mmCIF file with all atom_site columns, C-alpha atoms in Angstrom:
data_model
loop_
_atom_site.group_PDB
_atom_site.id
_atom_site.type_symbol
_atom_site.label_atom_id
_atom_site.label_alt_id
_atom_site.label_comp_id
_atom_site.label_asym_id
_atom_site.label_entity_id
_atom_site.label_seq_id
_atom_site.pdbx_PDB_ins_code
_atom_site.Cartn_x
_atom_site.Cartn_y
_atom_site.Cartn_z
_atom_site.occupancy
_atom_site.B_iso_or_equiv
_atom_site.pdbx_formal_charge
_atom_site.auth_seq_id
_atom_site.auth_comp_id
_atom_site.auth_asym_id
_atom_site.auth_atom_id
_atom_site.pdbx_PDB_model_num
ATOM 1   C CA . MET N 1 1   ? 44.276  -115.633 -83.511 1.00 37.00 ? 1   MET N CA 1
ATOM 2   C CA . ALA N 1 2   ? 40.672  -116.207 -84.605 1.00 39.00 ? 2   ALA N CA 1
ATOM 3   C CA . THR N 1 3   ? 39.803  -117.950 -81.353 1.00 40.00 ? 3   THR N CA 1
ATOM 4   C CA . THR N 1 4   ? 41.292  -115.125 -79.301 1.00 41.00 ? 4   THR N CA 1
ATOM 5   C CA . LEU N 1 5   ? 39.360  -112.531 -81.306 1.00 38.00 ? 5   LEU N CA 1
ATOM 6   C CA . ASN N 1 6   ? 36.061  -114.396 -80.903 1.00 47.00 ? 6   ASN N CA 1
ATOM 7   C CA . GLU N 1 7   ? 36.578  -114.691 -77.162 1.00 46.00 ? 7   GLU N CA 1
ATOM 8   C CA . HIS N 1 8   ? 37.267  -110.963 -76.986 1.00 44.00 ? 8   HIS N CA 1
ATOM 9   C CA . ILE N 1 9   ? 34.054  -110.203 -78.881 1.00 58.00 ? 9   ILE N CA 1
ATOM 10  C CA . VAL N 1 10  ? 31.969  -112.446 -76.620 1.00 71.00 ? 10  VAL N CA 1
ATOM 11  C CA . THR N 1 11  ? 33.545  -111.000 -73.491 1.00 83.00 ? 11  THR N CA 1
ATOM 12  C CA . SER N 1 12  ? 32.969  -107.418 -74.601 1.00 90.00 ? 12  SER N CA 1
ATOM 13  C CA . TYR N 1 13  ? 29.343  -108.244 -75.392 1.00 91.00 ? 13  TYR N CA 1
ATOM 14  C CA . GLU N 1 14  ? 28.860  -109.698 -71.922 1.00 91.00 ? 14  GLU N CA 1
ATOM 15  C CA . ASP N 1 15  ? 30.447  -106.572 -70.466 1.00 93.00 ? 15  ASP N CA 1
ATOM 16  C CA . GLU N 1 16  ? 27.994  -104.381 -72.366 1.00 95.00 ? 16  GLU N CA 1
ATOM 17  C CA . LEU N 1 17  ? 25.017  -106.335 -71.034 1.00 95.00 ? 17  LEU N CA 1
ATOM 18  C CA . THR N 1 18  ? 26.446  -106.217 -67.508 1.00 95.00 ? 18  THR N CA 1
ATOM 19  C CA . ASN N 1 19  ? 27.039  -102.478 -67.764 1.00 96.00 ? 19  ASN N CA 1
ATOM 20  C CA . LEU N 1 20  ? 23.442  -101.981 -68.912 1.00 97.00 ? 20  LEU N CA 1
ATOM 21  C CA . ASN N 1 21  ? 22.186  -103.856 -65.862 1.00 96.00 ? 21  ASN N CA 1
ATOM 22  C CA . THR N 1 22  ? 24.511  -101.838 -63.622 1.00 97.00 ? 22  THR N CA 1
ATOM 23  C CA . ALA N 1 23  ? 23.196  -98.578  -65.076 1.00 98.00 ? 23  ALA N CA 1
ATOM 24  C CA . ILE N 1 24  ? 19.615  -99.640  -64.305 1.00 98.00 ? 24  ILE N CA 1
ATOM 25  C CA . SER N 1 25  ? 20.664  -100.402 -60.729 1.00 98.00 ? 25  SER N CA 1
ATOM 26  C CA . GLU N 1 26  ? 22.357  -97.007  -60.416 1.00 98.00 ? 26  GLU N CA 1
ATOM 27  C CA . MET N 1 27  ? 19.384  -95.162  -61.865 1.00 98.00 ? 27  MET N CA 1
ATOM 28  C CA . GLY N 1 28  ? 17.043  -97.072  -59.565 1.00 98.00 ? 28  GLY N CA 1
ATOM 29  C CA . GLY N 1 29  ? 19.050  -95.951  -56.544 1.00 98.00 ? 29  GLY N CA 1
ATOM 30  C CA . MET N 1 30  ? 18.909  -92.361  -57.730 1.00 98.00 ? 30  MET N CA 1
ATOM 31  C CA . VAL N 1 31  ? 15.136  -92.482  -58.123 1.00 98.00 ? 31  VAL N CA 1
ATOM 32  C CA . GLU N 1 32  ? 14.602  -94.121  -54.731 1.00 98.00 ? 32  GLU N CA 1
ATOM 33  C CA . GLN N 1 33  ? 16.655  -91.317  -53.189 1.00 98.00 ? 33  GLN N CA 1
ATOM 34  C CA . ALA N 1 34  ? 14.640  -88.672  -55.058 1.00 98.00 ? 34  ALA N CA 1
ATOM 35  C CA . ILE N 1 35  ? 11.309  -90.084  -53.861 1.00 98.00 ? 35  ILE N CA 1
ATOM 36  C CA . THR N 1 36  ? 12.478  -90.262  -50.251 1.00 97.00 ? 36  THR N CA 1
ATOM 37  C CA . GLU N 1 37  ? 13.922  -86.741  -50.276 1.00 97.00 ? 37  GLU N CA 1
ATOM 38  C CA . GLY N 1 38  ? 11.002  -85.274  -52.235 1.00 97.00 ? 38  GLY N CA 1
ATOM 39  C CA . ALA N 1 39  ? 8.496   -86.627  -49.726 1.00 97.00 ? 39  ALA N CA 1
ATOM 40  C CA . GLY N 1 40  ? 10.762  -85.554  -46.859 1.00 96.00 ? 40  GLY N CA 1
ATOM 41  C CA . ALA N 1 41  ? 10.948  -82.010  -48.231 1.00 96.00 ? 41  ALA N CA 1
ATOM 42  C CA . LEU N 1 42  ? 7.165   -81.934  -48.416 1.00 95.00 ? 42  LEU N CA 1
ATOM 43  C CA . LEU N 1 43  ? 6.532   -83.270  -44.925 1.00 94.00 ? 43  LEU N CA 1
ATOM 44  C CA . LYS N 1 44  ? 9.174   -81.012  -43.343 1.00 94.00 ? 44  LYS N CA 1
ATOM 45  C CA . LEU N 1 45  ? 8.603   -78.043  -45.669 1.00 94.00 ? 45  LEU N CA 1
ATOM 46  C CA . ASP N 1 46  ? 12.323  -78.035  -46.335 1.00 96.00 ? 46  ASP N CA 1
ATOM 47  C CA . HIS N 1 47  ? 12.651  -75.657  -49.293 1.00 95.00 ? 47  HIS N CA 1
ATOM 48  C CA . LYS N 1 48  ? 16.369  -76.230  -49.781 1.00 96.00 ? 48  LYS N CA 1
ATOM 49  C CA . GLN N 1 49  ? 15.878  -79.965  -49.986 1.00 97.00 ? 49  GLN N CA 1
ATOM 50  C CA . ALA N 1 50  ? 12.983  -79.427  -52.376 1.00 97.00 ? 50  ALA N CA 1
ATOM 51  C CA . GLN N 1 51  ? 15.206  -77.347  -54.659 1.00 97.00 ? 51  GLN N CA 1
ATOM 52  C CA . ASP N 1 52  ? 17.900  -80.019  -54.513 1.00 97.00 ? 52  ASP N CA 1
ATOM 53  C CA . VAL N 1 53  ? 15.385  -82.663  -55.601 1.00 98.00 ? 53  VAL N CA 1
ATOM 54  C CA . ARG N 1 54  ? 14.286  -80.564  -58.563 1.00 96.00 ? 54  ARG N CA 1
ATOM 55  C CA . LEU N 1 55  ? 17.891  -80.089  -59.677 1.00 97.00 ? 55  LEU N CA 1
ATOM 56  C CA . PHE N 1 56  ? 18.647  -83.786  -59.139 1.00 98.00 ? 56  PHE N CA 1
ATOM 57  C CA . ASP N 1 57  ? 15.972  -84.679  -61.695 1.00 97.00 ? 57  ASP N CA 1
ATOM 58  C CA . LYS N 1 58  ? 18.314  -83.552  -64.487 1.00 97.00 ? 58  LYS N CA 1
ATOM 59  C CA . LYS N 1 59  ? 20.804  -86.251  -63.453 1.00 98.00 ? 59  LYS N CA 1
ATOM 60  C CA . ILE N 1 60  ? 18.029  -88.849  -63.601 1.00 98.00 ? 60  ILE N CA 1
ATOM 61  C CA . ASP N 1 61  ? 17.071  -87.677  -67.096 1.00 98.00 ? 61  ASP N CA 1
ATOM 62  C CA . ASP N 1 62  ? 20.708  -87.879  -68.188 1.00 98.00 ? 62  ASP N CA 1
ATOM 63  C CA . MET N 1 63  ? 20.951  -91.428  -66.861 1.00 98.00 ? 63  MET N CA 1
ATOM 64  C CA . GLN N 1 64  ? 17.873  -92.469  -68.835 1.00 98.00 ? 64  GLN N CA 1
ATOM 65  C CA . GLN N 1 65  ? 19.433  -91.079  -71.998 1.00 98.00 ? 65  GLN N CA 1
ATOM 66  C CA . ARG N 1 66  ? 22.650  -92.946  -71.274 1.00 98.00 ? 66  ARG N CA 1
ATOM 67  C CA . ILE N 1 67  ? 20.759  -96.226  -70.861 1.00 98.00 ? 67  ILE N CA 1
ATOM 68  C CA . ASN N 1 68  ? 18.703  -95.688  -73.996 1.00 98.00 ? 68  ASN N CA 1
ATOM 69  C CA . ASP N 1 69  ? 21.820  -94.879  -76.034 1.00 98.00 ? 69  ASP N CA 1
ATOM 70  C CA . ALA N 1 70  ? 23.592  -97.981  -74.747 1.00 97.00 ? 70  ALA N CA 1
ATOM 71  C CA . ALA N 1 71  ? 20.583  -100.216 -75.457 1.00 97.00 ? 71  ALA N CA 1
ATOM 72  C CA . VAL N 1 72  ? 20.120  -98.906  -78.991 1.00 97.00 ? 72  VAL N CA 1
ATOM 73  C CA . SER N 1 73  ? 23.837  -99.354  -79.649 1.00 97.00 ? 73  SER N CA 1
ATOM 74  C CA . ILE N 1 74  ? 23.690  -102.978 -78.495 1.00 96.00 ? 74  ILE N CA 1
ATOM 75  C CA . ILE N 1 75  ? 20.694  -103.704 -80.719 1.00 95.00 ? 75  ILE N CA 1
ATOM 76  C CA . ALA N 1 76  ? 22.335  -102.080 -83.735 1.00 95.00 ? 76  ALA N CA 1
ATOM 77  C CA . ARG N 1 77  ? 25.765  -103.701 -83.336 1.00 93.00 ? 77  ARG N CA 1
ATOM 78  C CA . ARG N 1 78  ? 25.051  -107.035 -81.641 1.00 93.00 ? 78  ARG N CA 1
ATOM 79  C CA . GLN N 1 79  ? 21.585  -107.900 -82.988 1.00 92.00 ? 79  GLN N CA 1
ATOM 80  C CA . PRO N 1 80  ? 20.691  -109.740 -79.772 1.00 92.00 ? 80  PRO N CA 1
ATOM 81  C CA . MET N 1 81  ? 18.157  -112.557 -79.764 1.00 91.00 ? 81  MET N CA 1
ATOM 82  C CA . ALA N 1 82  ? 15.911  -114.343 -77.276 1.00 90.00 ? 82  ALA N CA 1
ATOM 83  C CA . ALA N 1 83  ? 16.830  -113.614 -73.631 1.00 91.00 ? 83  ALA N CA 1
ATOM 84  C CA . ASP N 1 84  ? 19.444  -111.017 -74.549 1.00 94.00 ? 84  ASP N CA 1
ATOM 85  C CA . LEU N 1 85  ? 16.946  -109.104 -76.654 1.00 94.00 ? 85  LEU N CA 1
ATOM 86  C CA . ARG N 1 86  ? 14.408  -109.206 -73.822 1.00 94.00 ? 86  ARG N CA 1
ATOM 87  C CA . MET N 1 87  ? 17.008  -107.793 -71.462 1.00 95.00 ? 87  MET N CA 1
ATOM 88  C CA . VAL N 1 88  ? 17.899  -104.902 -73.748 1.00 97.00 ? 88  VAL N CA 1
ATOM 89  C CA . VAL N 1 89  ? 14.275  -104.031 -74.548 1.00 96.00 ? 89  VAL N CA 1
ATOM 90  C CA . THR N 1 90  ? 13.135  -104.209 -70.920 1.00 97.00 ? 90  THR N CA 1
ATOM 91  C CA . ALA N 1 91  ? 16.083  -102.017 -69.904 1.00 97.00 ? 91  ALA N CA 1
ATOM 92  C CA . ILE N 1 92  ? 14.651  -99.266  -72.109 1.00 98.00 ? 92  ILE N CA 1
ATOM 93  C CA . GLN N 1 93  ? 11.197  -99.781  -70.600 1.00 97.00 ? 93  GLN N CA 1
ATOM 94  C CA . VAL N 1 94  ? 12.442  -99.790  -67.011 1.00 98.00 ? 94  VAL N CA 1
ATOM 95  C CA . ALA N 1 95  ? 14.574  -96.695  -67.577 1.00 98.00 ? 95  ALA N CA 1
ATOM 96  C CA . ASN N 1 96  ? 11.481  -94.905  -68.888 1.00 98.00 ? 96  ASN N CA 1
ATOM 97  C CA . ASP N 1 97  ? 9.460   -95.878  -65.812 1.00 98.00 ? 97  ASP N CA 1
ATOM 98  C CA . LEU N 1 98  ? 12.286  -94.753  -63.553 1.00 98.00 ? 98  LEU N CA 1
ATOM 99  C CA . GLU N 1 99  ? 12.483  -91.411  -65.343 1.00 98.00 ? 99  GLU N CA 1
ATOM 100 C CA . ARG N 1 100 ? 8.740   -90.936  -64.884 1.00 98.00 ? 100 ARG N CA 1
ATOM 101 C CA . THR N 1 101 ? 9.100   -91.839  -61.212 1.00 98.00 ? 101 THR N CA 1
ATOM 102 C CA . GLY N 1 102 ? 11.784  -89.181  -60.924 1.00 98.00 ? 102 GLY N CA 1
ATOM 103 C CA . ASP N 1 103 ? 9.259   -86.724  -62.356 1.00 98.00 ? 103 ASP N CA 1
ATOM 104 C CA . MET N 1 104 ? 6.880   -87.664  -59.539 1.00 98.00 ? 104 MET N CA 1
ATOM 105 C CA . ALA N 1 105 ? 9.612   -86.870  -56.994 1.00 98.00 ? 105 ALA N CA 1
ATOM 106 C CA . LYS N 1 106 ? 10.104  -83.508  -58.676 1.00 97.00 ? 106 LYS N CA 1
ATOM 107 C CA . GLN N 1 107 ? 6.361   -82.860  -58.380 1.00 97.00 ? 107 GLN N CA 1
ATOM 108 C CA . LEU N 1 108 ? 6.517   -83.550  -54.639 1.00 97.00 ? 108 LEU N CA 1
ATOM 109 C CA . ALA N 1 109 ? 9.345   -81.035  -54.348 1.00 97.00 ? 109 ALA N CA 1
ATOM 110 C CA . LYS N 1 110 ? 7.414   -78.490  -56.399 1.00 96.00 ? 110 LYS N CA 1
ATOM 111 C CA . ARG N 1 111 ? 4.414   -78.751  -54.071 1.00 94.00 ? 111 ARG N CA 1
ATOM 112 C CA . ALA N 1 112 ? 6.682   -78.438  -51.039 1.00 94.00 ? 112 ALA N CA 1
ATOM 113 C CA . LEU N 1 113 ? 7.770   -75.047  -52.368 1.00 94.00 ? 113 LEU N CA 1
ATOM 114 C CA . GLN N 1 114 ? 4.151   -73.931  -52.778 1.00 92.00 ? 114 GLN N CA 1
ATOM 115 C CA . ILE N 1 115 ? 2.767   -75.002  -49.403 1.00 89.00 ? 115 ILE N CA 1
ATOM 116 C CA . GLU N 1 116 ? 2.943   -72.202  -46.852 1.00 81.00 ? 116 GLU N CA 1
ATOM 117 C CA . SER N 1 117 ? 2.525   -74.261  -43.700 1.00 85.00 ? 117 SER N CA 1
ATOM 118 C CA . LEU N 1 118 ? 1.582   -77.704  -42.423 1.00 84.00 ? 118 LEU N CA 1
ATOM 119 C CA . SER N 1 119 ? -1.760  -76.494  -41.105 1.00 86.00 ? 119 SER N CA 1
ATOM 120 C CA . LEU N 1 120 ? -3.972  -79.516  -41.773 1.00 89.00 ? 120 LEU N CA 1
ATOM 121 C CA . ALA N 1 121 ? -4.801  -82.292  -39.323 1.00 90.00 ? 121 ALA N CA 1
ATOM 122 C CA . PRO N 1 122 ? -1.770  -84.582  -38.686 1.00 93.00 ? 122 PRO N CA 1
ATOM 123 C CA . LYS N 1 123 ? -3.647  -87.635  -40.006 1.00 92.00 ? 123 LYS N CA 1
ATOM 124 C CA . PHE N 1 124 ? -3.414  -86.281  -43.561 1.00 93.00 ? 124 PHE N CA 1
ATOM 125 C CA . TYR N 1 125 ? 0.356   -85.887  -43.439 1.00 94.00 ? 125 TYR N CA 1
ATOM 126 C CA . ASN N 1 126 ? 0.637   -89.311  -41.812 1.00 94.00 ? 126 ASN N CA 1
ATOM 127 C CA . GLY N 1 127 ? -1.419  -90.701  -44.688 1.00 94.00 ? 127 GLY N CA 1
ATOM 128 C CA . VAL N 1 128 ? 0.995   -89.230  -47.224 1.00 95.00 ? 128 VAL N CA 1
ATOM 129 C CA . LYS N 1 129 ? 3.951   -90.533  -45.219 1.00 95.00 ? 129 LYS N CA 1
ATOM 130 C CA . HIS N 1 130 ? 2.411   -94.006  -45.143 1.00 95.00 ? 130 HIS N CA 1
ATOM 131 C CA . MET N 1 131 ? 1.869   -93.882  -48.909 1.00 96.00 ? 131 MET N CA 1
ATOM 132 C CA . LYS N 1 132 ? 5.479   -92.840  -49.445 1.00 97.00 ? 132 LYS N CA 1
ATOM 133 C CA . GLU N 1 133 ? 6.785   -95.719  -47.333 1.00 96.00 ? 133 GLU N CA 1
ATOM 134 C CA . LEU N 1 134 ? 4.579   -98.218  -49.159 1.00 97.00 ? 134 LEU N CA 1
ATOM 135 C CA . VAL N 1 135 ? 5.438   -97.099  -52.692 1.00 97.00 ? 135 VAL N CA 1
ATOM 136 C CA . ALA N 1 136 ? 9.140   -96.814  -51.821 1.00 97.00 ? 136 ALA N CA 1
ATOM 137 C CA . ARG N 1 137 ? 9.051   -100.428 -50.653 1.00 97.00 ? 137 ARG N CA 1
ATOM 138 C CA . GLN N 1 138 ? 7.179   -101.465 -53.795 1.00 98.00 ? 138 GLN N CA 1
ATOM 139 C CA . LEU N 1 139 ? 9.704   -99.668  -55.991 1.00 98.00 ? 139 LEU N CA 1
ATOM 140 C CA . GLN N 1 140 ? 12.676  -101.230 -54.211 1.00 98.00 ? 140 GLN N CA 1
ATOM 141 C CA . THR N 1 141 ? 11.145  -104.718 -54.436 1.00 98.00 ? 141 THR N CA 1
ATOM 142 C CA . ALA N 1 142 ? 10.352  -104.254 -58.123 1.00 98.00 ? 142 ALA N CA 1
ATOM 143 C CA . LEU N 1 143 ? 13.909  -103.158 -58.872 1.00 98.00 ? 143 LEU N CA 1
ATOM 144 C CA . ASP N 1 144 ? 15.341  -106.062 -56.878 1.00 97.00 ? 144 ASP N CA 1
ATOM 145 C CA . ALA N 1 145 ? 13.063  -108.434 -58.802 1.00 98.00 ? 145 ALA N CA 1
ATOM 146 C CA . TYR N 1 146 ? 14.308  -107.004 -62.075 1.00 97.00 ? 146 TYR N CA 1
ATOM 147 C CA . LEU N 1 147 ? 17.984  -107.127 -61.169 1.00 96.00 ? 147 LEU N CA 1
ATOM 148 C CA . THR N 1 148 ? 17.839  -110.644 -59.677 1.00 96.00 ? 148 THR N CA 1
ATOM 149 C CA . ARG N 1 149 ? 15.353  -112.025 -62.239 1.00 95.00 ? 149 ARG N CA 1
ATOM 150 C CA . ASP N 1 150 ? 12.902  -112.951 -59.453 1.00 97.00 ? 150 ASP N CA 1
ATOM 151 C CA . SER N 1 151 ? 9.546   -113.557 -61.128 1.00 96.00 ? 151 SER N CA 1
ATOM 152 C CA . LYS N 1 152 ? 7.807   -114.480 -57.856 1.00 96.00 ? 152 LYS N CA 1
ATOM 153 C CA . ALA N 1 153 ? 8.763   -111.165 -56.259 1.00 97.00 ? 153 ALA N CA 1
ATOM 154 C CA . ALA N 1 154 ? 7.559   -109.408 -59.422 1.00 97.00 ? 154 ALA N CA 1
ATOM 155 C CA . VAL N 1 155 ? 4.160   -111.040 -59.110 1.00 97.00 ? 155 VAL N CA 1
ATOM 156 C CA . ASP N 1 156 ? 4.005   -110.026 -55.445 1.00 96.00 ? 156 ASP N CA 1
ATOM 157 C CA . VAL N 1 157 ? 4.630   -106.354 -56.315 1.00 97.00 ? 157 VAL N CA 1
ATOM 158 C CA . CYS N 1 158 ? 1.811   -106.392 -58.862 1.00 96.00 ? 158 CYS N CA 1
ATOM 159 C CA . SER N 1 159 ? -0.625  -108.134 -56.535 1.00 94.00 ? 159 SER N CA 1
ATOM 160 C CA . ARG N 1 160 ? -0.018  -105.510 -53.812 1.00 94.00 ? 160 ARG N CA 1
ATOM 161 C CA . ASP N 1 161 ? -0.641  -102.473 -55.979 1.00 94.00 ? 161 ASP N CA 1
ATOM 162 C CA . ASP N 1 162 ? -4.246  -102.416 -54.765 1.00 95.00 ? 162 ASP N CA 1
ATOM 163 C CA . GLU N 1 163 ? -2.971  -101.469 -51.292 1.00 94.00 ? 163 GLU N CA 1
ATOM 164 C CA . VAL N 1 164 ? -1.500  -98.233  -52.668 1.00 95.00 ? 164 VAL N CA 1
ATOM 165 C CA . ASP N 1 165 ? -4.703  -97.458  -54.555 1.00 96.00 ? 165 ASP N CA 1
ATOM 166 C CA . ALA N 1 166 ? -6.807  -98.084  -51.440 1.00 95.00 ? 166 ALA N CA 1
ATOM 167 C CA . ILE N 1 167 ? -4.752  -95.681  -49.330 1.00 94.00 ? 167 ILE N CA 1
ATOM 168 C CA . TYR N 1 168 ? -4.934  -93.018  -52.036 1.00 96.00 ? 168 TYR N CA 1
ATOM 169 C CA . ASN N 1 169 ? -8.715  -93.393  -52.398 1.00 96.00 ? 169 ASN N CA 1
ATOM 170 C CA . SER N 1 170 ? -9.196  -93.156  -48.643 1.00 95.00 ? 170 SER N CA 1
ATOM 171 C CA . LEU N 1 171 ? -7.003  -90.067  -48.399 1.00 95.00 ? 171 LEU N CA 1
ATOM 172 C CA . PHE N 1 172 ? -8.785  -88.496  -51.354 1.00 95.00 ? 172 PHE N CA 1
ATOM 173 C CA . ARG N 1 173 ? -12.207 -88.942  -49.735 1.00 96.00 ? 173 ARG N CA 1
ATOM 174 C CA . GLU N 1 174 ? -11.044 -87.570  -46.391 1.00 95.00 ? 174 GLU N CA 1
ATOM 175 C CA . LEU N 1 175 ? -9.363  -84.510  -47.908 1.00 94.00 ? 175 LEU N CA 1
ATOM 176 C CA . LEU N 1 176 ? -12.370 -83.802  -50.104 1.00 93.00 ? 176 LEU N CA 1
ATOM 177 C CA . THR N 1 177 ? -14.657 -83.922  -47.078 1.00 94.00 ? 177 THR N CA 1
ATOM 178 C CA . TYR N 1 178 ? -12.276 -81.667  -45.148 1.00 92.00 ? 178 TYR N CA 1
ATOM 179 C CA . MET N 1 179 ? -12.346 -79.094  -47.955 1.00 91.00 ? 179 MET N CA 1
ATOM 180 C CA . MET N 1 180 ? -16.135 -79.086  -48.068 1.00 91.00 ? 180 MET N CA 1
ATOM 181 C CA . GLU N 1 181 ? -16.400 -78.631  -44.317 1.00 91.00 ? 181 GLU N CA 1
ATOM 182 C CA . ASP N 1 182 ? -13.985 -75.692  -44.243 1.00 90.00 ? 182 ASP N CA 1
ATOM 183 C CA . PRO N 1 183 ? -13.224 -73.921  -47.568 1.00 90.00 ? 183 PRO N CA 1
ATOM 184 C CA . ARG N 1 184 ? -10.245 -72.214  -45.958 1.00 89.00 ? 184 ARG N CA 1
ATOM 185 C CA . ASN N 1 185 ? -8.418  -75.520  -46.312 1.00 90.00 ? 185 ASN N CA 1
ATOM 186 C CA . ILE N 1 186 ? -8.971  -75.841  -50.068 1.00 92.00 ? 186 ILE N CA 1
ATOM 187 C CA . THR N 1 187 ? -5.492  -74.717  -51.125 1.00 92.00 ? 187 THR N CA 1
ATOM 188 C CA . GLN N 1 188 ? -3.601  -76.890  -48.658 1.00 91.00 ? 188 GLN N CA 1
ATOM 189 C CA . CYS N 1 189 ? -5.832  -79.899  -49.341 1.00 93.00 ? 189 CYS N CA 1
ATOM 190 C CA . THR N 1 190 ? -5.407  -79.520  -53.080 1.00 94.00 ? 190 THR N CA 1
ATOM 191 C CA . HIS N 1 191 ? -1.623  -79.503  -52.798 1.00 94.00 ? 191 HIS N CA 1
ATOM 192 C CA . LEU N 1 192 ? -1.730  -82.611  -50.633 1.00 94.00 ? 192 LEU N CA 1
ATOM 193 C CA . LEU N 1 193 ? -4.089  -84.343  -53.070 1.00 95.00 ? 193 LEU N CA 1
ATOM 194 C CA . PHE N 1 194 ? -1.682  -83.751  -55.922 1.00 96.00 ? 194 PHE N CA 1
ATOM 195 C CA . CYS N 1 195 ? 1.136   -85.132  -53.791 1.00 96.00 ? 195 CYS N CA 1
ATOM 196 C CA . ALA N 1 196 ? -0.861  -88.242  -52.971 1.00 97.00 ? 196 ALA N CA 1
ATOM 197 C CA . LYS N 1 197 ? -1.632  -88.710  -56.658 1.00 97.00 ? 197 LYS N CA 1
ATOM 198 C CA . SER N 1 198 ? 2.076   -88.451  -57.509 1.00 97.00 ? 198 SER N CA 1
ATOM 199 C CA . LEU N 1 199 ? 2.824   -91.179  -54.982 1.00 98.00 ? 199 LEU N CA 1
ATOM 200 C CA . GLU N 1 200 ? 0.024   -93.338  -56.373 1.00 97.00 ? 200 GLU N CA 1
ATOM 201 C CA . ARG N 1 201 ? 1.650   -93.045  -59.793 1.00 98.00 ? 201 ARG N CA 1
ATOM 202 C CA . VAL N 1 202 ? 4.956   -94.153  -58.320 1.00 98.00 ? 202 VAL N CA 1
ATOM 203 C CA . GLY N 1 203 ? 3.138   -97.340  -57.345 1.00 97.00 ? 203 GLY N CA 1
ATOM 204 C CA . ASP N 1 204 ? 1.957   -97.719  -60.946 1.00 97.00 ? 204 ASP N CA 1
ATOM 205 C CA . HIS N 1 205 ? 5.497   -97.372  -62.269 1.00 98.00 ? 205 HIS N CA 1
ATOM 206 C CA . ALA N 1 206 ? 6.744   -99.899  -59.706 1.00 98.00 ? 206 ALA N CA 1
ATOM 207 C CA . THR N 1 207 ? 4.141   -102.292 -61.065 1.00 98.00 ? 207 THR N CA 1
ATOM 208 C CA . ASN N 1 208 ? 5.341   -101.656 -64.608 1.00 98.00 ? 208 ASN N CA 1
ATOM 209 C CA . ILE N 1 209 ? 8.907   -102.460 -63.565 1.00 98.00 ? 209 ILE N CA 1
ATOM 210 C CA . ALA N 1 210 ? 7.730   -105.648 -61.867 1.00 98.00 ? 210 ALA N CA 1
ATOM 211 C CA . GLU N 1 211 ? 5.884   -106.676 -65.030 1.00 97.00 ? 211 GLU N CA 1
ATOM 212 C CA . ALA N 1 212 ? 9.082   -106.069 -67.013 1.00 97.00 ? 212 ALA N CA 1
ATOM 213 C CA . ALA N 1 213 ? 10.988  -108.234 -64.519 1.00 97.00 ? 213 ALA N CA 1
ATOM 214 C CA . TYR N 1 214 ? 8.465   -111.038 -64.948 1.00 97.00 ? 214 TYR N CA 1
ATOM 215 C CA . TYR N 1 215 ? 8.706   -110.834 -68.735 1.00 96.00 ? 215 TYR N CA 1
ATOM 216 C CA . LEU N 1 216 ? 12.494  -110.739 -68.602 1.00 94.00 ? 216 LEU N CA 1
ATOM 217 C CA . GLU N 1 217 ? 12.640  -113.935 -66.577 1.00 94.00 ? 217 GLU N CA 1
ATOM 218 C CA . THR N 1 218 ? 9.792   -115.939 -68.119 1.00 94.00 ? 218 THR N CA 1
ATOM 219 C CA . GLY N 1 219 ? 9.322   -114.529 -71.614 1.00 93.00 ? 219 GLY N CA 1
ATOM 220 C CA . ARG N 1 220 ? 5.621   -114.166 -70.817 1.00 94.00 ? 220 ARG N CA 1
ATOM 221 C CA . HIS N 1 221 ? 3.538   -111.136 -69.974 1.00 93.00 ? 221 HIS N CA 1
ATOM 222 C CA . LEU N 1 222 ? 2.131   -111.095 -66.452 1.00 89.00 ? 222 LEU N CA 1
ATOM 223 C CA . GLY N 1 223 ? -1.593  -111.770 -66.538 1.00 72.00 ? 223 GLY N CA 1
ATOM 224 C CA . ALA N 1 224 ? -4.329  -111.612 -63.923 1.00 51.00 ? 224 ALA N CA 1
ATOM 225 C CA . GLU N 1 225 ? -4.223  -115.369 -63.387 1.00 46.00 ? 225 GLU N CA 1
ATOM 226 C CA . GLU N 1 226 ? -0.586  -115.274 -62.249 1.00 55.00 ? 226 GLU N CA 1
ATOM 227 C CA . GLN N 1 227 ? -1.355  -112.470 -59.808 1.00 53.00 ? 227 GLN N CA 1
ATOM 228 C CA . GLN N 1 228 ? -4.324  -114.358 -58.372 1.00 52.00 ? 228 GLN N CA 1
ATOM 229 C CA . ARG N 1 229 ? -2.254  -117.516 -57.803 1.00 52.00 ? 229 ARG N CA 1
ATOM 230 C CA . GLN N 1 230 ? 0.368   -115.620 -55.831 1.00 51.00 ? 230 GLN N CA 1
ATOM 231 C CA . PRO N 1 231 ? -0.182  -116.111 -52.043 1.00 47.00 ? 231 PRO N CA 1
ATOM 232 C CA . ARG N 1 232 ? -0.489  -112.932 -49.975 1.00 46.00 ? 232 ARG N CA 1
#
């Protein structure tokens, strides 16, 4: 009887850890969808889609709370150690970054509702679209690295964050110049600048998730030397 009970306890513990990982995967999919649809609502000025994204954010918040509750429960009841403890702690961290990324999607939707028309030069909207595609890829790669415990992919995400920053800085300079040349564009340019900044922050959160993935797999924090050794 004792052996059967112990096996049941171990199995249920494994199930709890697996369910925590599954919840992170589910939340990640929700956030990826929100970013894609938030940017799409902006670039198409689709107000209905923008409203849907804002409402969807509540589901993302609820998922974060569910993950946090599960993680705290595991710590309190199971007292995990070593790799298990790293997994539970990083799950809380990753869920927080995903929730913040969902907030960025909501900001994109909010701006879509405030923009009256797509009246700026097409290159600016193409710049935002390019940023969205890049950060969405970074986010997906970071989540895959976390879920598959791929430390090399995690390093690659972190080393490529400069690409997102470079695109944002270029877009910022061009929009600022455009505003100065024609003040009539100030409102539209400002909205687009805030959108670009939201996307840049998505890249930051993807980097945070990648760093959590690296720590989960190696037990070490990702330093500059590891990023520099990673081939481009």
